[in-house]
Amino acid sequence: MRNLRSLISEEEQKKEVKKQSFAYKDEEIIDVSEKINREKIEKVKKRSKETGLTFPKIYLDEKLLEIAYEINDTFMLNLKSDKKITRDSLDEVLPEFILSFKQTTLLPKNILEDIKEFIINNVIGYGPITALFDIAKDGLNDVIVNTKDYVDIIYKGKTVQTPFCFRSEDELRKVIDKMLAENNRKIDEAHPIMSSKLRDGSRVEVQIPPIAANEGSCITIRKFNDLPLLLEFLIDSGQMDYKMAYFLLKVAKGKCNIIVSGVTSSGKTTFLNAMTRFIDDNEQLMVIEDTKEMQPQMPCHSIRSYEARMANEEGKGAIPLDFLLRSALRSSPRRIIVGECRGQEIVVMLNAMNTGHPGSMTTVHADNTKEALVRIENMYLEARPSANINFIRAQIVSAVDIIIQLVRFPDGSRKLITISEVERRIEDNSVISLNNIFEFKRDTSDMKKTKGNFEVISTPSRTIDQMNMFGVEIDTSIFNKEFEMPKSMLIDELEKDLPDKMCGWKDEFIDVFLHQDPQIFHKWPHFQKIERDY
């Protein structure tokens, strides 16, 4: 009991506050049973079998959840504010505290453990959001909170409904405030939209009323995962075939300027990360982002990262992307990556690509490679309304070598559907000419599933010239439609750039890879050459 009392108040005070907490619950908190829709629970249970996700039973049983909330509320109201609370101290104190409630005497051990984790998540975490981090683990892409009533996730590319919710808007706002405080950000009605990040690097977007017009606050979390998604894994997941992968690593080595196009969650940042592995270690890479997401697969000494800054509450101190990009150019980088071009930074980016920074990369939001060009033109015009459209197109033709289109299909799968070469000419109708090199041809017989084949469409010319200029040789037989490329041909190239050189590499990653796929060494034998310290 000594450890218990170090965290909570004396027994008599505890009893009094306990009575108050139950009264508070009855009067001010909406009954939990009203918050959980039975139909929703059944749907979640059914979907759990498909996804393999297992949610704690207390979230699927109204009575158990009500007990968990009662214990949680009492514990929270009795916490001493002057004590530093850690996971270890909670692990020590909570089992005894939970068993002090008569409702828990007959509960099995796994339910008691769930209640303990429930309270810990509320005390030092983000409530149900932390629970989802633990449940979905590496398969978690996004967490989507759509008002207090709905907490969904994107898991392995698919949207999954969960049984979680918040009891009130006030409870949700407290979690929002806790998240933003980690990055010294605040949100209020005067500033109802805020971007931030969590301690682990996950990106957070928050909207509150009046901007969030659906009567409640909304959160979107793009989960950060330090486990690198290597080019080999993108191939295994069906995003591209051997020929495309071989061509792309040659494109990176050959210092071609690349635009990656796609909608939200199509895998643009993941793809860029995988491409950086094939940049020469001696080249200084400058990474510029609105919110840090990139994890370049290069040695630490080769990377400089910059992150834009929003204005403070007085509207001062903003450092936009275009300012960062101009500053970066004065630091003599060899290559530049801008996480995403959404505005006037496109002007500086094209200038950089045109003036001594070959091999630079960025992403844009567009549905196909032709629309990506239109998007770039429009961004340029927004930044420079008086610019001549023919001048803009000439800038694009001169700067951009390759445009890559990524798509996320309804079944959650991602595909690289087009690799286009920007030809050094403009059509008679003033449109920039594109030469499609590879395409994904979808089988339309079953639209519920994403099946199809990757096909060679044509042989590039400009890109090969660029590679040759920088001493990179490419086997052009891959552009022969009849040529079946052996996997060993790709492995020979991948082996030259093992991933363990990357900044942040951990020896344990190989063990994780093996756990996820015991056949990894058979599929990619070059991984066995990665040296480990244990």
Short mmCIF file of C-alpha atoms in Angstrom, two decimals:
data_model
loop_
_atom_site.label_atom_id
_atom_site.label_comp_id
_atom_site.label_asym_id
_atom_site.label_seq_id
_atom_site.Cartn_x
_atom_site.Cartn_y
_atom_site.Cartn_z
CA MET A 1 0.00 0.00 0.00
CA ARG A 2 2.96 2.35 0.47
CA ASN A 3 3.57 2.49 -3.29
CA LEU A 4 -0.14 2.96 -3.91
CA ARG A 5 -0.34 5.90 -1.55
CA SER A 6 2.65 7.56 -3.21
CA LEU A 7 0.54 8.09 -6.30
CA ILE A 8 -2.92 8.70 -4.87
CA SER A 9 -4.34 10.59 -1.92
CA GLU A 10 -5.00 9.25 1.59
CA GLU A 11 -7.68 6.60 2.06
CA GLU A 12 -10.37 8.82 3.55
CA GLN A 13 -9.94 11.38 0.82
CA LYS A 14 -9.97 8.58 -1.69
CA LYS A 15 -13.33 7.32 -0.45
CA GLU A 16 -14.84 10.78 -0.61
CA VAL A 17 -13.54 11.49 -4.10
CA LYS A 18 -14.65 8.05 -5.19
CA LYS A 19 -18.20 8.96 -4.28
CA GLN A 20 -17.80 12.24 -6.13
CA SER A 21 -16.43 10.49 -9.20
CA PHE A 22 -19.42 8.17 -9.47
CA ALA A 23 -21.79 11.10 -8.97
CA TYR A 24 -19.91 13.00 -11.66
CA LYS A 25 -20.29 10.09 -13.99
CA ASP A 26 -24.01 9.77 -13.41
CA GLU A 27 -24.67 13.47 -13.89
CA GLU A 28 -22.26 14.65 -16.54
CA ILE A 29 -20.94 11.74 -18.57
CA ILE A 30 -23.11 10.13 -21.16
CA ASP A 31 -23.83 6.53 -20.24
CA VAL A 32 -21.33 4.26 -21.97
CA SER A 33 -24.07 1.96 -23.18
CA GLU A 34 -25.47 4.86 -25.18
CA LYS A 35 -22.12 5.41 -26.82
CA ILE A 36 -21.64 1.94 -28.22
CA ASN A 37 -23.89 0.81 -30.99
CA ARG A 38 -24.57 -2.92 -30.92
CA GLU A 39 -24.67 -3.11 -34.69
CA LYS A 40 -21.28 -1.43 -34.88
CA ILE A 41 -19.81 -3.93 -32.41
CA GLU A 42 -21.06 -6.89 -34.44
CA LYS A 43 -19.61 -5.37 -37.59
CA VAL A 44 -16.26 -4.87 -35.87
CA LYS A 45 -16.23 -8.47 -34.62
CA LYS A 46 -16.95 -9.79 -38.10
CA ARG A 47 -14.29 -7.61 -39.70
CA SER A 48 -11.74 -8.63 -37.06
CA LYS A 49 -11.74 -12.14 -38.49
CA GLU A 50 -10.83 -10.73 -41.91
CA THR A 51 -8.10 -8.37 -40.71
CA GLY A 52 -6.66 -10.55 -37.95
CA LEU A 53 -6.93 -7.64 -35.50
CA THR A 54 -7.94 -8.54 -31.96
CA PHE A 55 -9.56 -5.82 -29.86
CA PRO A 56 -9.59 -6.08 -26.05
CA LYS A 57 -12.83 -7.58 -24.80
CA ILE A 58 -13.62 -4.60 -22.58
CA TYR A 59 -14.20 -2.51 -25.72
CA LEU A 60 -16.67 -5.07 -27.05
CA ASP A 61 -18.71 -5.51 -23.87
CA GLU A 62 -20.75 -2.57 -22.56
CA LYS A 63 -20.72 -3.67 -18.92
CA LEU A 64 -16.99 -4.34 -18.85
CA LEU A 65 -16.29 -0.96 -20.42
CA GLU A 66 -18.50 0.75 -17.85
CA ILE A 67 -16.52 -0.92 -15.04
CA ALA A 68 -13.25 0.15 -16.68
CA TYR A 69 -14.44 3.75 -16.87
CA GLU A 70 -15.56 3.77 -13.22
CA ILE A 71 -12.17 2.55 -12.04
CA ASN A 72 -10.38 4.89 -14.43
CA ASP A 73 -12.33 7.96 -13.27
CA THR A 74 -11.68 7.22 -9.62
CA PHE A 75 -7.97 6.70 -10.20
CA MET A 76 -7.63 9.86 -12.31
CA LEU A 77 -9.38 12.02 -9.71
CA ASN A 78 -7.14 10.67 -6.95
CA LEU A 79 -3.82 11.14 -8.72
CA LYS A 80 -1.34 13.42 -7.01
CA SER A 81 -0.40 16.15 -9.45
CA ASP A 82 3.03 16.67 -7.89
CA LYS A 83 4.17 13.10 -8.55
CA LYS A 84 5.97 12.04 -11.71
CA ILE A 85 3.97 9.21 -13.22
CA THR A 86 5.75 6.51 -15.21
CA ARG A 87 4.72 3.27 -16.84
CA ASP A 88 6.62 1.30 -14.19
CA SER A 89 4.89 3.06 -11.30
CA LEU A 90 1.47 2.46 -12.86
CA ASP A 91 2.27 -1.21 -13.49
CA GLU A 92 3.10 -1.53 -9.81
CA VAL A 93 0.14 0.37 -8.39
CA LEU A 94 -2.80 -0.42 -10.63
CA PRO A 95 -3.32 -4.19 -10.05
CA GLU A 96 -3.98 -3.60 -6.34
CA PHE A 97 -6.11 -0.55 -7.03
CA ILE A 98 -8.26 -2.37 -9.59
CA LEU A 99 -8.87 -5.30 -7.24
CA SER A 100 -10.11 -2.90 -4.55
CA PHE A 101 -13.37 -2.58 -6.52
CA LYS A 102 -15.95 -5.25 -5.79
CA GLN A 103 -16.97 -5.38 -9.49
CA THR A 104 -13.57 -6.87 -10.35
CA THR A 105 -13.41 -9.75 -7.86
CA LEU A 106 -14.74 -12.35 -10.29
CA LEU A 107 -13.15 -11.00 -13.47
CA PRO A 108 -10.54 -13.20 -15.21
CA LYS A 109 -6.90 -12.16 -15.35
CA ASN A 110 -6.97 -11.08 -19.02
CA ILE A 111 -9.85 -8.66 -18.35
CA LEU A 112 -8.04 -7.21 -15.34
CA GLU A 113 -4.99 -6.71 -17.55
CA ASP A 114 -7.15 -4.98 -20.18
CA ILE A 115 -8.51 -2.61 -17.53
CA LYS A 116 -4.98 -1.84 -16.37
CA GLU A 117 -3.87 -1.03 -19.93
CA PHE A 118 -7.03 1.02 -20.41
CA ILE A 119 -6.12 3.24 -17.44
CA ILE A 120 -2.44 3.48 -18.39
CA ASN A 121 -3.39 4.62 -21.90
CA ASN A 122 -5.57 7.34 -20.42
CA VAL A 123 -2.99 8.49 -17.88
CA ILE A 124 0.20 8.62 -19.95
CA GLY A 125 -1.05 7.97 -23.49
CA TYR A 126 -3.75 9.15 -25.86
CA GLY A 127 -6.55 6.93 -24.64
CA PRO A 128 -7.97 4.60 -27.31
CA ILE A 129 -5.52 5.94 -29.89
CA THR A 130 -2.60 4.49 -27.92
CA ALA A 131 -4.48 1.19 -27.70
CA LEU A 132 -4.73 1.17 -31.50
CA PHE A 133 -0.99 1.80 -31.82
CA ASP A 134 -0.40 -1.34 -29.76
CA ILE A 135 -3.04 -3.46 -31.49
CA ALA A 136 -2.26 -2.69 -35.14
CA LYS A 137 1.52 -2.32 -34.69
CA ASP A 138 3.50 -2.20 -37.96
CA GLY A 139 0.38 -2.66 -40.09
CA LEU A 140 -1.06 0.67 -38.97
CA ASN A 141 -1.01 3.40 -41.61
CA ASP A 142 -3.44 6.03 -40.29
CA VAL A 143 -5.74 6.67 -37.34
CA ILE A 144 -8.87 8.65 -38.23
CA VAL A 145 -10.96 10.20 -35.44
CA ASN A 146 -14.20 11.55 -36.91
CA THR A 147 -15.77 13.27 -33.89
CA LYS A 148 -15.94 11.56 -30.49
CA ASP A 149 -18.11 8.72 -31.81
CA TYR A 150 -15.91 7.17 -34.49
CA VAL A 151 -12.29 6.03 -34.40
CA ASP A 152 -11.26 4.17 -37.55
CA ILE A 153 -7.88 3.09 -38.84
CA ILE A 154 -6.21 2.41 -42.15
CA TYR A 155 -4.59 -0.96 -41.62
CA LYS A 156 -2.36 -2.41 -44.33
CA GLY A 157 -3.97 -0.05 -46.81
CA LYS A 158 -7.59 -0.83 -45.87
CA THR A 159 -10.01 1.23 -43.81
CA VAL A 160 -11.11 -0.70 -40.71
CA GLN A 161 -13.84 0.33 -38.28
CA THR A 162 -12.93 -0.07 -34.60
CA PRO A 163 -15.08 -0.27 -31.44
CA PHE A 164 -13.32 2.72 -29.89
CA CYS A 165 -14.87 6.09 -29.15
CA PHE A 166 -14.55 9.01 -26.75
CA ARG A 167 -17.21 9.66 -24.12
CA SER A 168 -17.45 13.36 -24.80
CA GLU A 169 -16.07 16.18 -26.91
CA ASP A 170 -14.26 17.43 -23.82
CA GLU A 171 -12.47 14.10 -23.41
CA LEU A 172 -11.43 14.18 -27.07
CA ARG A 173 -10.18 17.76 -26.78
CA LYS A 174 -8.01 16.82 -23.79
CA VAL A 175 -6.32 14.16 -25.91
CA ILE A 176 -5.84 16.70 -28.71
CA ASP A 177 -4.28 19.19 -26.30
CA LYS A 178 -1.93 16.50 -24.98
CA MET A 179 -0.80 15.60 -28.51
CA LEU A 180 -0.20 19.20 -29.57
CA ALA A 181 1.63 20.04 -26.34
CA GLU A 182 4.37 17.56 -27.28
CA ASN A 183 5.33 19.92 -30.11
CA ASN A 184 4.49 23.16 -28.27
CA ARG A 185 1.36 23.74 -30.34
CA LYS A 186 -2.06 24.98 -29.23
CA ILE A 187 -5.46 24.94 -30.86
CA ASP A 188 -8.52 27.09 -30.20
CA GLU A 189 -11.43 28.68 -32.05
CA ALA A 190 -9.16 31.44 -33.33
CA HIS A 191 -6.74 28.80 -34.71
CA PRO A 192 -9.02 25.78 -35.39
CA ILE A 193 -6.63 23.88 -37.69
CA MET A 194 -3.26 22.63 -36.54
CA SER A 195 -0.49 20.39 -37.87
CA SER A 196 1.91 18.74 -35.48
CA LYS A 197 3.73 15.51 -34.75
CA LEU A 198 3.99 13.06 -31.89
CA ARG A 199 7.11 12.06 -29.99
CA ASP A 200 7.60 9.05 -32.26
CA GLY A 201 7.49 11.23 -35.40
CA SER A 202 3.89 10.44 -36.41
CA ARG A 203 2.21 13.31 -38.24
CA VAL A 204 -0.96 14.79 -36.72
CA GLU A 205 -3.63 16.93 -38.40
CA VAL A 206 -6.36 18.36 -36.15
CA GLN A 207 -9.53 20.33 -36.92
CA ILE A 208 -11.95 21.60 -34.30
CA PRO A 209 -15.25 23.54 -34.56
CA PRO A 210 -16.16 25.85 -36.19
CA ILE A 211 -13.93 24.60 -39.04
CA ALA A 212 -14.87 20.98 -38.27
CA ALA A 213 -18.51 21.41 -39.22
CA ASN A 214 -19.73 17.93 -38.25
CA GLU A 215 -20.29 18.88 -34.59
CA GLY A 216 -17.04 17.65 -33.19
CA SER A 217 -13.28 17.60 -33.47
CA CYS A 218 -11.38 15.47 -35.97
CA ILE A 219 -7.89 13.98 -35.88
CA THR A 220 -5.84 12.27 -38.56
CA ILE A 221 -2.59 10.58 -37.54
CA ARG A 222 -0.13 9.29 -40.13
CA LYS A 223 1.73 6.67 -38.11
CA PHE A 224 5.49 6.83 -38.15
CA ASN A 225 7.26 3.49 -38.48
CA ASP A 226 11.02 3.33 -38.11
CA LEU A 227 11.07 -0.07 -39.83
CA PRO A 228 12.28 0.74 -43.36
CA LEU A 229 10.17 -0.30 -46.33
CA LEU A 230 12.85 -1.41 -48.75
CA LEU A 231 12.50 -1.70 -52.51
CA GLU A 232 12.49 -5.49 -52.10
CA PHE A 233 9.34 -5.27 -49.98
CA LEU A 234 7.59 -2.99 -52.47
CA ILE A 235 8.25 -5.68 -55.07
CA ASP A 236 6.98 -8.44 -52.76
CA SER A 237 3.78 -6.48 -52.15
CA GLY A 238 3.13 -6.30 -55.88
CA GLN A 239 3.75 -2.59 -56.34
CA MET A 240 6.13 -3.20 -59.24
CA ASP A 241 7.86 -6.00 -61.11
CA TYR A 242 11.58 -6.81 -61.51
CA LYS A 243 12.02 -4.79 -64.69
CA MET A 244 10.50 -1.67 -63.19
CA ALA A 245 12.58 -2.00 -60.02
CA TYR A 246 15.77 -2.49 -62.04
CA PHE A 247 14.96 0.55 -64.17
CA LEU A 248 14.12 2.72 -61.16
CA LEU A 249 17.32 2.01 -59.25
CA LYS A 250 19.23 2.89 -62.42
CA VAL A 251 17.19 6.09 -62.66
CA ALA A 252 18.24 7.01 -59.11
CA LYS A 253 21.89 6.16 -59.73
CA GLY A 254 21.81 8.01 -63.07
CA LYS A 255 20.70 11.27 -61.41
CA CYS A 256 17.41 11.63 -63.24
CA ASN A 257 15.05 14.28 -61.86
CA ILE A 258 11.90 12.56 -60.63
CA ILE A 259 8.33 13.65 -59.92
CA VAL A 260 6.25 11.12 -57.97
CA SER A 261 2.51 11.61 -58.46
CA GLY A 262 -0.41 10.16 -56.52
CA VAL A 263 -3.28 10.90 -54.20
CA THR A 264 -3.16 10.83 -50.39
CA SER A 265 -1.94 7.49 -48.94
CA SER A 266 -0.84 6.16 -52.32
CA GLY A 267 2.67 5.53 -50.97
CA LYS A 268 4.61 8.49 -52.39
CA THR A 269 6.82 9.10 -49.35
CA THR A 270 7.49 5.39 -48.90
CA PHE A 271 8.55 5.16 -52.53
CA LEU A 272 10.87 8.17 -52.23
CA ASN A 273 12.50 6.62 -49.17
CA ALA A 274 13.15 3.40 -51.07
CA MET A 275 14.71 5.33 -53.97
CA THR A 276 17.19 7.21 -51.75
CA ARG A 277 19.01 3.96 -51.00
CA PHE A 278 20.55 4.11 -54.49
CA ILE A 279 21.98 7.61 -54.15
CA ASP A 280 25.77 7.66 -53.85
CA ASP A 281 26.93 8.03 -50.24
CA ASN A 282 29.27 10.85 -51.24
CA GLU A 283 26.43 13.03 -52.50
CA GLN A 284 25.00 15.52 -50.02
CA LEU A 285 21.21 15.07 -49.89
CA MET A 286 19.03 17.95 -48.72
CA VAL A 287 15.53 16.93 -47.56
CA ILE A 288 12.93 19.67 -47.12
CA GLU A 289 9.45 18.94 -45.78
CA ASP A 290 6.37 20.63 -44.43
CA THR A 291 6.20 18.02 -41.64
CA LYS A 292 9.07 15.55 -41.31
CA GLU A 293 8.17 12.14 -42.72
CA MET A 294 11.11 11.11 -44.88
CA GLN A 295 13.55 8.47 -43.67
CA PRO A 296 16.24 8.49 -46.36
CA GLN A 297 17.95 5.13 -46.68
CA MET A 298 21.41 6.70 -46.70
CA PRO A 299 24.22 7.18 -44.16
CA CYS A 300 23.60 9.92 -41.59
CA HIS A 301 26.55 12.02 -42.76
CA SER A 302 24.98 12.31 -46.23
CA ILE A 303 21.64 13.77 -45.10
CA ARG A 304 20.53 17.22 -44.08
CA SER A 305 16.86 17.58 -43.16
CA TYR A 306 14.84 20.77 -42.84
CA GLU A 307 11.28 21.20 -41.65
CA ALA A 308 8.99 24.16 -42.34
CA ARG A 309 7.57 26.08 -39.41
CA MET A 310 4.08 27.45 -38.96
CA ALA A 311 3.43 30.94 -37.66
CA ASN A 312 2.96 31.34 -33.91
CA GLU A 313 -0.23 32.55 -32.24
CA GLU A 314 0.65 36.14 -33.18
CA GLY A 315 1.02 35.14 -36.82
CA LYS A 316 4.81 35.53 -36.75
CA GLY A 317 7.81 33.26 -37.19
CA ALA A 318 6.58 31.22 -40.16
CA ILE A 319 9.28 29.59 -42.30
CA PRO A 320 7.66 28.28 -45.51
CA LEU A 321 9.01 25.60 -47.83
CA ASP A 322 10.11 27.97 -50.58
CA PHE A 323 12.21 29.97 -48.09
CA LEU A 324 13.82 26.76 -46.80
CA LEU A 325 14.50 25.63 -50.35
CA ARG A 326 16.22 28.89 -51.26
CA SER A 327 18.30 28.66 -48.11
CA ALA A 328 19.19 25.04 -48.85
CA LEU A 329 20.49 25.94 -52.29
CA ARG A 330 23.12 28.15 -50.65
CA SER A 331 24.45 25.11 -48.76
CA SER A 332 25.74 23.42 -51.92
CA PRO A 333 23.67 20.20 -51.82
CA ARG A 334 24.17 17.68 -54.61
CA ARG A 335 20.58 16.48 -54.59
CA ILE A 336 17.36 17.91 -53.19
CA ILE A 337 14.17 16.18 -52.12
CA VAL A 338 11.09 18.24 -51.34
CA GLY A 339 8.58 16.02 -49.56
CA GLU A 340 5.64 17.52 -51.44
CA CYS A 341 5.22 20.53 -53.71
CA ARG A 342 1.86 22.19 -53.13
CA GLY A 343 2.48 25.83 -53.98
CA GLN A 344 5.10 28.40 -54.88
CA GLU A 345 7.99 26.13 -53.85
CA ILE A 346 7.56 24.46 -57.27
CA VAL A 347 9.23 27.50 -58.88
CA VAL A 348 12.38 27.11 -56.79
CA MET A 349 12.29 23.32 -57.21
CA LEU A 350 12.26 23.51 -61.02
CA ASN A 351 15.06 26.08 -60.94
CA ALA A 352 17.10 23.75 -58.72
CA MET A 353 16.55 20.82 -61.08
CA ASN A 354 17.66 23.03 -63.96
CA THR A 355 20.74 24.49 -62.30
CA GLY A 356 23.17 21.88 -61.11
CA HIS A 357 21.13 19.57 -58.86
CA PRO A 358 20.47 16.49 -61.02
CA GLY A 359 18.81 13.55 -59.31
CA SER A 360 16.41 15.71 -57.31
CA MET A 361 12.93 14.45 -56.43
CA THR A 362 9.57 15.67 -55.21
CA THR A 363 5.92 14.60 -55.10
CA VAL A 364 2.67 16.16 -56.30
CA HIS A 365 -1.00 15.30 -55.95
CA ALA A 366 -2.46 14.11 -59.26
CA ASP A 367 -4.37 11.16 -60.73
CA ASN A 368 -2.05 10.38 -63.65
CA THR A 369 1.24 11.52 -65.15
CA LYS A 370 -0.40 13.94 -67.61
CA GLU A 371 -2.38 15.56 -64.82
CA ALA A 372 0.84 15.83 -62.81
CA LEU A 373 2.22 18.12 -65.52
CA VAL A 374 -0.94 20.23 -65.44
CA ARG A 375 -0.71 20.40 -61.65
CA ILE A 376 2.88 21.67 -61.87
CA GLU A 377 1.84 24.30 -64.43
CA ASN A 378 -1.01 25.49 -62.22
CA MET A 379 1.20 25.73 -59.12
CA TYR A 380 3.73 27.75 -61.09
CA LEU A 381 1.03 30.12 -62.37
CA GLU A 382 -0.36 30.59 -58.86
CA ALA A 383 3.09 31.60 -57.68
CA ARG A 384 3.91 33.69 -60.77
CA PRO A 385 0.60 34.83 -62.34
CA SER A 386 2.37 36.90 -64.99
CA ALA A 387 4.55 34.01 -66.20
CA ASN A 388 4.17 32.93 -69.81
CA ILE A 389 2.74 29.40 -70.10
CA ASN A 390 5.21 28.49 -72.84
CA PHE A 391 8.09 29.53 -70.58
CA ILE A 392 6.68 27.38 -67.76
CA ARG A 393 6.41 24.36 -70.04
CA ALA A 394 9.94 24.90 -71.28
CA GLN A 395 11.10 24.94 -67.65
CA ILE A 396 9.30 21.66 -66.93
CA VAL A 397 10.63 19.95 -70.07
CA SER A 398 14.15 21.00 -69.21
CA ALA A 399 13.93 20.06 -65.51
CA VAL A 400 11.90 16.85 -65.21
CA ASP A 401 13.11 13.51 -66.59
CA ILE A 402 10.70 10.97 -65.12
CA ILE A 403 7.15 11.05 -63.72
CA ILE A 404 5.95 8.06 -61.69
CA GLN A 405 2.28 7.46 -60.90
CA LEU A 406 1.25 5.59 -57.76
CA VAL A 407 -2.31 4.44 -57.03
CA ARG A 408 -4.00 2.91 -54.02
CA PHE A 409 -6.84 0.66 -55.15
CA PRO A 410 -10.08 0.00 -53.20
CA ASP A 411 -8.78 -3.34 -51.89
CA GLY A 412 -5.91 -1.49 -50.19
CA SER A 413 -3.20 -2.58 -52.61
CA ARG A 414 -0.80 -0.03 -54.05
CA LYS A 415 0.56 -0.15 -57.57
CA LEU A 416 3.02 1.80 -59.61
CA ILE A 417 0.76 2.13 -62.64
CA THR A 418 2.84 4.34 -64.95
CA ILE A 419 6.44 5.37 -65.47
CA SER A 420 6.56 8.19 -68.01
CA GLU A 421 9.56 9.89 -69.57
CA VAL A 422 9.21 13.62 -70.23
CA GLU A 423 10.31 14.07 -73.81
CA ARG A 424 12.32 17.13 -74.77
CA ARG A 425 9.58 18.52 -76.97
CA ILE A 426 6.18 20.14 -76.82
CA GLU A 427 3.34 18.91 -79.03
CA ASP A 428 1.68 21.06 -81.69
CA ASN A 429 -1.23 21.60 -79.29
CA SER A 430 1.25 23.08 -76.77
CA VAL A 431 1.07 20.01 -74.51
CA ILE A 432 4.26 18.50 -73.12
CA SER A 433 4.97 15.15 -74.76
CA LEU A 434 5.21 12.08 -72.53
CA ASN A 435 6.66 8.70 -73.41
CA ASN A 436 5.17 5.93 -71.25
CA ILE A 437 7.85 3.34 -70.53
CA PHE A 438 6.02 0.97 -68.16
CA GLU A 439 2.33 0.56 -67.32
CA PHE A 440 0.18 -1.61 -65.10
CA LYS A 441 -2.60 -3.16 -67.19
CA ARG A 442 -5.47 -4.02 -64.89
CA ASP A 443 -7.65 -7.09 -65.36
CA THR A 444 -11.19 -5.67 -65.32
CA SER A 445 -12.98 -9.03 -65.10
CA ASP A 446 -13.12 -8.76 -61.30
CA MET A 447 -13.10 -5.14 -60.12
CA LYS A 448 -13.19 -6.18 -56.44
CA LYS A 449 -9.62 -7.43 -56.72
CA THR A 450 -6.62 -5.65 -58.18
CA LYS A 451 -5.17 -8.07 -60.68
CA GLY A 452 -3.22 -7.38 -63.82
CA ASN A 453 0.22 -7.28 -65.39
CA PHE A 454 3.08 -4.83 -65.58
CA GLU A 455 4.03 -4.24 -69.21
CA VAL A 456 6.83 -2.58 -71.13
CA ILE A 457 5.38 0.08 -73.42
CA SER A 458 8.44 1.68 -75.02
CA THR A 459 12.18 2.26 -74.76
CA PRO A 460 13.29 5.53 -73.16
CA SER A 461 15.85 7.77 -74.81
CA ARG A 462 16.34 10.89 -72.68
CA THR A 463 16.65 8.85 -69.50
CA ILE A 464 19.28 6.52 -70.92
CA ASP A 465 21.26 9.53 -72.17
CA GLN A 466 21.14 10.98 -68.65
CA MET A 467 22.36 7.70 -67.14
CA ASN A 468 25.21 7.44 -69.62
CA MET A 469 26.26 11.02 -68.86
CA PHE A 470 26.89 9.98 -65.25
CA GLY A 471 28.53 6.68 -66.09
CA VAL A 472 25.58 4.43 -65.25
CA GLU A 473 25.07 1.48 -67.58
CA ILE A 474 21.68 -0.15 -68.08
CA ASP A 475 20.85 -3.41 -69.82
CA THR A 476 18.37 -2.25 -72.47
CA SER A 477 17.07 -5.78 -72.98
CA ILE A 478 14.60 -5.04 -70.16
CA PHE A 479 12.66 -2.91 -72.65
CA ASN A 480 12.16 -5.93 -74.90
CA LYS A 481 8.61 -7.12 -74.24
CA GLU A 482 9.62 -10.72 -74.90
CA PHE A 483 12.55 -10.66 -72.48
CA GLU A 484 11.85 -12.41 -69.17
CA MET A 485 14.15 -10.76 -66.69
CA PRO A 486 15.72 -13.20 -64.21
CA LYS A 487 15.48 -12.19 -60.57
CA SER A 488 19.22 -12.72 -60.18
CA MET A 489 19.80 -9.78 -62.51
CA LEU A 490 17.99 -7.49 -60.07
CA ILE A 491 19.62 -9.06 -57.00
CA ASP A 492 23.07 -8.37 -58.46
CA GLU A 493 22.20 -4.67 -58.49
CA LEU A 494 20.50 -4.60 -55.09
CA GLU A 495 23.48 -6.32 -53.51
CA LYS A 496 25.64 -3.29 -54.34
CA ASP A 497 23.52 -1.15 -52.00
CA LEU A 498 22.69 -3.15 -48.89
CA PRO A 499 20.26 -1.29 -46.60
CA ASP A 500 22.37 -1.51 -43.43
CA LYS A 501 24.25 1.65 -44.44
CA MET A 502 21.14 3.75 -43.83
CA CYS A 503 20.84 6.25 -41.00
CA GLY A 504 18.88 4.70 -38.14
CA TRP A 505 19.50 1.09 -39.22
CA LYS A 506 19.16 -1.41 -36.39
CA ASP A 507 20.47 -4.96 -36.37
CA GLU A 508 17.09 -6.06 -35.02
CA PHE A 509 15.44 -5.06 -38.31
CA ILE A 510 16.63 -8.29 -39.91
CA ASP A 511 15.00 -10.29 -37.10
CA VAL A 512 11.77 -8.35 -37.65
CA PHE A 513 11.95 -9.01 -41.39
CA LEU A 514 12.43 -12.72 -40.69
CA HIS A 515 9.49 -12.73 -38.29
CA GLN A 516 7.27 -11.08 -40.89
CA ASP A 517 8.47 -13.37 -43.66
CA PRO A 518 10.51 -16.48 -42.73
CA GLN A 519 11.33 -16.92 -46.44
CA ILE A 520 13.05 -13.53 -46.72
CA PHE A 521 16.57 -14.99 -47.09
CA HIS A 522 15.32 -17.35 -49.76
CA LYS A 523 13.57 -14.56 -51.66
CA TRP A 524 16.39 -12.03 -51.25
CA PRO A 525 19.62 -13.94 -50.49
CA HIS A 526 21.72 -10.75 -50.48
CA PHE A 527 20.18 -9.87 -47.09
CA GLN A 528 22.34 -12.63 -45.60
CA LYS A 529 25.39 -10.48 -46.35
CA ILE A 530 24.27 -7.77 -43.94
CA GLU A 531 26.69 -7.79 -41.02
CA ARG A 532 25.25 -7.87 -37.52
CA ASP A 533 26.91 -7.26 -34.18
CA TYR A 534 25.22 -10.20 -32.47
#
